mmCIF file of C-alpha atoms in Angstrom:
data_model
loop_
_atom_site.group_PDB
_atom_site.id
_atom_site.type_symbol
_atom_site.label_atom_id
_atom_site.label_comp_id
_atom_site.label_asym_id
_atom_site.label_seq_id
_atom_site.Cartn_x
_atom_site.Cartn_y
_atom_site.Cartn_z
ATOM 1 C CA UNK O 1 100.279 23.236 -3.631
ATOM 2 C CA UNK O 2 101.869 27.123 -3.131
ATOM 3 C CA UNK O 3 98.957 29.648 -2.283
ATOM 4 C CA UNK O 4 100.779 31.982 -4.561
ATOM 5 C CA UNK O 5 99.808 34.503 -7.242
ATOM 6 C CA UNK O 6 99.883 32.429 -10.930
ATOM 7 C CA UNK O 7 99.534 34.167 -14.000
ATOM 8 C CA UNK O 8 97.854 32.416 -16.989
ATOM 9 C CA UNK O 9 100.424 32.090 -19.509
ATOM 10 C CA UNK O 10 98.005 33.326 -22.273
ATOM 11 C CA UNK O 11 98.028 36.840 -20.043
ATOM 12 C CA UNK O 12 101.582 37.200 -20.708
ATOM 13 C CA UNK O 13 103.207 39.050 -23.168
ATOM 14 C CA UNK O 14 107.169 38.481 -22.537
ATOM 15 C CA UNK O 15 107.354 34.689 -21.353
ATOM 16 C CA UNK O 16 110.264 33.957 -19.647
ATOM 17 C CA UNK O 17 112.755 31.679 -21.380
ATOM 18 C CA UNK O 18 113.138 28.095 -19.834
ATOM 19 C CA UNK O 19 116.385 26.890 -21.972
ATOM 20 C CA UNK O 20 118.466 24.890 -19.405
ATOM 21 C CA UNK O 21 116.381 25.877 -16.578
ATOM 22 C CA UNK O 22 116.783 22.958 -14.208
ATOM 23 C CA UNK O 23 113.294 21.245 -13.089
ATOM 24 C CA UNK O 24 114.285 21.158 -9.401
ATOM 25 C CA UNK O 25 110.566 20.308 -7.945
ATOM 26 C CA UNK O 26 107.541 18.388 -8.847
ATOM 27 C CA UNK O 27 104.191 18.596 -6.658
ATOM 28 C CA UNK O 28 100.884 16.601 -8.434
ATOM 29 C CA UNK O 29 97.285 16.573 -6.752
ATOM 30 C CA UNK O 30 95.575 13.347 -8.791
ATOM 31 C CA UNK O 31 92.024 14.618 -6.687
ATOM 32 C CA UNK O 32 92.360 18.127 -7.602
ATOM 33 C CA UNK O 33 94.142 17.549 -11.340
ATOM 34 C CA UNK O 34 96.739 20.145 -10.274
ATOM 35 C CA UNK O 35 100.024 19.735 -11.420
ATOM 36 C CA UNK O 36 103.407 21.863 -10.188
ATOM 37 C CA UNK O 37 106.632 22.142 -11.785
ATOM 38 C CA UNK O 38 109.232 23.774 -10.018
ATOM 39 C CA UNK O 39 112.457 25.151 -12.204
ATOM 40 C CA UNK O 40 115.828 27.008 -11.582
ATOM 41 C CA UNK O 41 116.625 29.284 -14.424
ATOM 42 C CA UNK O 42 120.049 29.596 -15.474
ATOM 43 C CA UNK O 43 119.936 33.163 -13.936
ATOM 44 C CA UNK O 44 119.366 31.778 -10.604
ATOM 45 C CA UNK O 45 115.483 32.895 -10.790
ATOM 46 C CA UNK O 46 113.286 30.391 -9.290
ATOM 47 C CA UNK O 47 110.019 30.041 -11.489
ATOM 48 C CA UNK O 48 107.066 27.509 -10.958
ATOM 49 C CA UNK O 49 104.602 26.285 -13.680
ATOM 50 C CA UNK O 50 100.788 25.214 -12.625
ATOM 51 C CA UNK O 51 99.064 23.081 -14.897
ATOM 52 C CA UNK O 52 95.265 22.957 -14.093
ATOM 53 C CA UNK O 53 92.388 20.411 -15.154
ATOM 54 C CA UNK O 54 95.128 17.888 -15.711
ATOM 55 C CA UNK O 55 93.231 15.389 -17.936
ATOM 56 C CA UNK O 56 96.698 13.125 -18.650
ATOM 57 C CA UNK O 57 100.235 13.445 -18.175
ATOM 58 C CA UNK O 58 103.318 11.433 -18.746
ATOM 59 C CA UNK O 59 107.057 11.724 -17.579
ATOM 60 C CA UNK O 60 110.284 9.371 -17.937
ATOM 61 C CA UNK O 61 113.370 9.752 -16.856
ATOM 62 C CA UNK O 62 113.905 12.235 -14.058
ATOM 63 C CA UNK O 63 116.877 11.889 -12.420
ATOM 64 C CA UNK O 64 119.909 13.318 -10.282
ATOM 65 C CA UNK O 65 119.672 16.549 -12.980
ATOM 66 C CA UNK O 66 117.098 17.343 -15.045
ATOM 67 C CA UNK O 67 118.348 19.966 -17.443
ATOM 68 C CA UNK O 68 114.797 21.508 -20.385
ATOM 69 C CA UNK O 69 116.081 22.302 -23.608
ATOM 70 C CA UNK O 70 112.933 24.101 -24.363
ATOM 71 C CA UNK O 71 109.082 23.760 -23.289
ATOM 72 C CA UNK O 72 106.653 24.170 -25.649
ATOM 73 C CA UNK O 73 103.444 25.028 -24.781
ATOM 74 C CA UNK O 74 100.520 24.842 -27.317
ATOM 75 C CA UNK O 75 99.686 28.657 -26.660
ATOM 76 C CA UNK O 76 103.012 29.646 -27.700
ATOM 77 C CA UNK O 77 104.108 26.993 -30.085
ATOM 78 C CA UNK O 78 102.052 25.782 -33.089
ATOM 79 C CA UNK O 79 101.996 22.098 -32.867
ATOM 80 C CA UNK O 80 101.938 20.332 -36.100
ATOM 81 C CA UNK O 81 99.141 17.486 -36.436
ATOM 82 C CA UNK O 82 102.003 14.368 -36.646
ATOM 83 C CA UNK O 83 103.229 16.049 -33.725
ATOM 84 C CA UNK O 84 99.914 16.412 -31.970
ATOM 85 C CA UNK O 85 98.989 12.897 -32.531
ATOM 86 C CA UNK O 86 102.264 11.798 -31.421
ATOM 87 C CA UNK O 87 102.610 13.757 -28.065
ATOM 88 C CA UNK O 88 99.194 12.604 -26.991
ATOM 89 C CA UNK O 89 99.706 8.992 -28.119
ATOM 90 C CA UNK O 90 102.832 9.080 -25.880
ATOM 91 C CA UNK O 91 101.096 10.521 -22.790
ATOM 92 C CA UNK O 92 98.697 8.109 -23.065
ATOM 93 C CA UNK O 93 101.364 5.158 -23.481
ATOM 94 C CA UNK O 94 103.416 3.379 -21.087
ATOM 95 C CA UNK O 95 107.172 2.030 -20.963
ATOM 96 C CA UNK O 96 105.413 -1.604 -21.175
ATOM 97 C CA UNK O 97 102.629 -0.599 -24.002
ATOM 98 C CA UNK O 98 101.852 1.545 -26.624
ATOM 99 C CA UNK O 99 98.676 3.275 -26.686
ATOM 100 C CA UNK O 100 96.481 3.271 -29.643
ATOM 101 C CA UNK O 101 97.194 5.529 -32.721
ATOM 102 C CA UNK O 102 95.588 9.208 -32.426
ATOM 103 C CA UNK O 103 93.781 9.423 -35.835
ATOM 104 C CA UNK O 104 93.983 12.356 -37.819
ATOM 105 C CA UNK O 105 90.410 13.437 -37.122
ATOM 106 C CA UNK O 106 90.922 13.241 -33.530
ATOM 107 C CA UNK O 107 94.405 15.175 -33.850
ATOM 108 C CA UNK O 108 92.689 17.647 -36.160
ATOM 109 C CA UNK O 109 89.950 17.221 -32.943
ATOM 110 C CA UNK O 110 93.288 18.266 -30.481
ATOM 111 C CA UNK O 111 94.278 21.531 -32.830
ATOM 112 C CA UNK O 112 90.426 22.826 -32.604
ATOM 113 C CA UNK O 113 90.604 22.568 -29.138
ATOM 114 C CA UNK O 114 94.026 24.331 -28.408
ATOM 115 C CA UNK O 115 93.419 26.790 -31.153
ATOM 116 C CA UNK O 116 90.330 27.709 -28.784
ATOM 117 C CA UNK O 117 91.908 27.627 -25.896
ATOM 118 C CA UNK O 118 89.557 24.891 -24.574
ATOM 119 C CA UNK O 119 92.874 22.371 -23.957
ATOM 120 C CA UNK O 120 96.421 23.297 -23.759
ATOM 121 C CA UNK O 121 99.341 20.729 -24.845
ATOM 122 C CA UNK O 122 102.843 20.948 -22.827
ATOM 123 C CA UNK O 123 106.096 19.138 -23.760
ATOM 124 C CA UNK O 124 109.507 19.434 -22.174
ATOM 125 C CA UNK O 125 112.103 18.356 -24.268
ATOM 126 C CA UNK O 126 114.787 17.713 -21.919
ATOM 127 C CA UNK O 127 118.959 18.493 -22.618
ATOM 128 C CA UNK O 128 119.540 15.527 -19.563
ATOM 129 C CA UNK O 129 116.810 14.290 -17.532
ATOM 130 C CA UNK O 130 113.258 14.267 -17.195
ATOM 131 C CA UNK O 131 110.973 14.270 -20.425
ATOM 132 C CA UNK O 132 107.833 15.453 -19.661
ATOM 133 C CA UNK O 133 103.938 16.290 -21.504
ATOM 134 C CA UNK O 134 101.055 17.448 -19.863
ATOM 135 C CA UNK O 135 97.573 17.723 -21.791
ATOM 136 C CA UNK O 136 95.280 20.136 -19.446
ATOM 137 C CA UNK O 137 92.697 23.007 -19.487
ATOM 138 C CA UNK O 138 95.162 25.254 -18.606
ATOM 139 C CA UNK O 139 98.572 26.491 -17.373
ATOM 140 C CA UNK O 140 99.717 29.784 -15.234
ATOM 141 C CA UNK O 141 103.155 30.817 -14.097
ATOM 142 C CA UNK O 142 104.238 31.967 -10.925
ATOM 143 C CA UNK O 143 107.504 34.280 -11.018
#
C-alpha cells in the first residue's frame, strides 16, 4: 500500500465527485484488511480510496474499462434498510450461491452501526465494468 497522506472521508466537507471516474488500480492486503482503489477522474485527476478494517468485500466484473456511475458511501448517502440488507447479502454471496437473507433486525443492526460511525457501507455502481461493495470500519481519500 502508498505511504501517502489519506483523509477520512467523514473530515471532508467538499467530496470530490467520482461520476465516470475510471477505477484504473486495485491493491488488497487480506492480513492487514486494507483495501485500495485507484481511480482516474474525468478531469484527468488521479484520486485513491483506502478502505480500512475490511470485514467483507465483493466485486464482479472488472474488465478492460471499468467506468463508476456513482459511489455511495454510507457517510454520505443514506442507505435505505431493503437496500442495506441487500448490499450486505450480496457481499456476502457468491456467483455459485446466495448467502442467507439479512433480516430486518440485523439490517436495522447495519443502520445503528453506520449511523454511529462504528461501520461504513461502500457500493460502486458501475456505467461499464467492475461492480464493487466494501463493508469496513472506515474509509479515507488520498487526493
Amino acid at each position: 500500500m502508498s505511504t501517502a497522506t489519506y483523509i477520512d472521508i467523514r473530515n471532508i466537507a467538499d467530496f470530490p465527485s467520482f461520476h465516470d471516474a475510471e477505477l484504473y488500480g486495485i491493491e488488497h492486503d487480506p492480513k492487514e484488511r486494507v483495501l485500495e482503489l485507484r481511480f482516474r477522474r474525468v478531469g484527468g485527476e488521479l484520486e485513491a480510496l483506502k478502505f480500512s478494517g475490511v470485514i467483507a468485500q465483493r466485486m464482479i466484473d472488472f474488465a478492460g474499462q471499468n467506468v463508476a456511475s456513482r459511489l455511495l458511501i454510507s457517510h454520505r448517502y443514506a442507505f435505505t434498510l431493503v437496500e442495506v440488507r441487500r448490499w450486505i447479502q450480496w457481499i456476502n454471496s457468491r456467483d455459485d450461491s446466495k448467502a442467507a437473507l439479512i433480516s430486518e433486525e440485523q439490517g436495522q443492526d447495519y443502520k445503528q452501526d453506520f449511523a454511529a460511525g462504528r461501520r461504513m457501507l461502500f457500493v460502486l455502481e458501475p456505467s461499464c465494468g467492475a461492480e464493487l461493495a466494501v463493508l469496513c470500519e472506515s474509509v479515507s481519500l488520498r487526493q
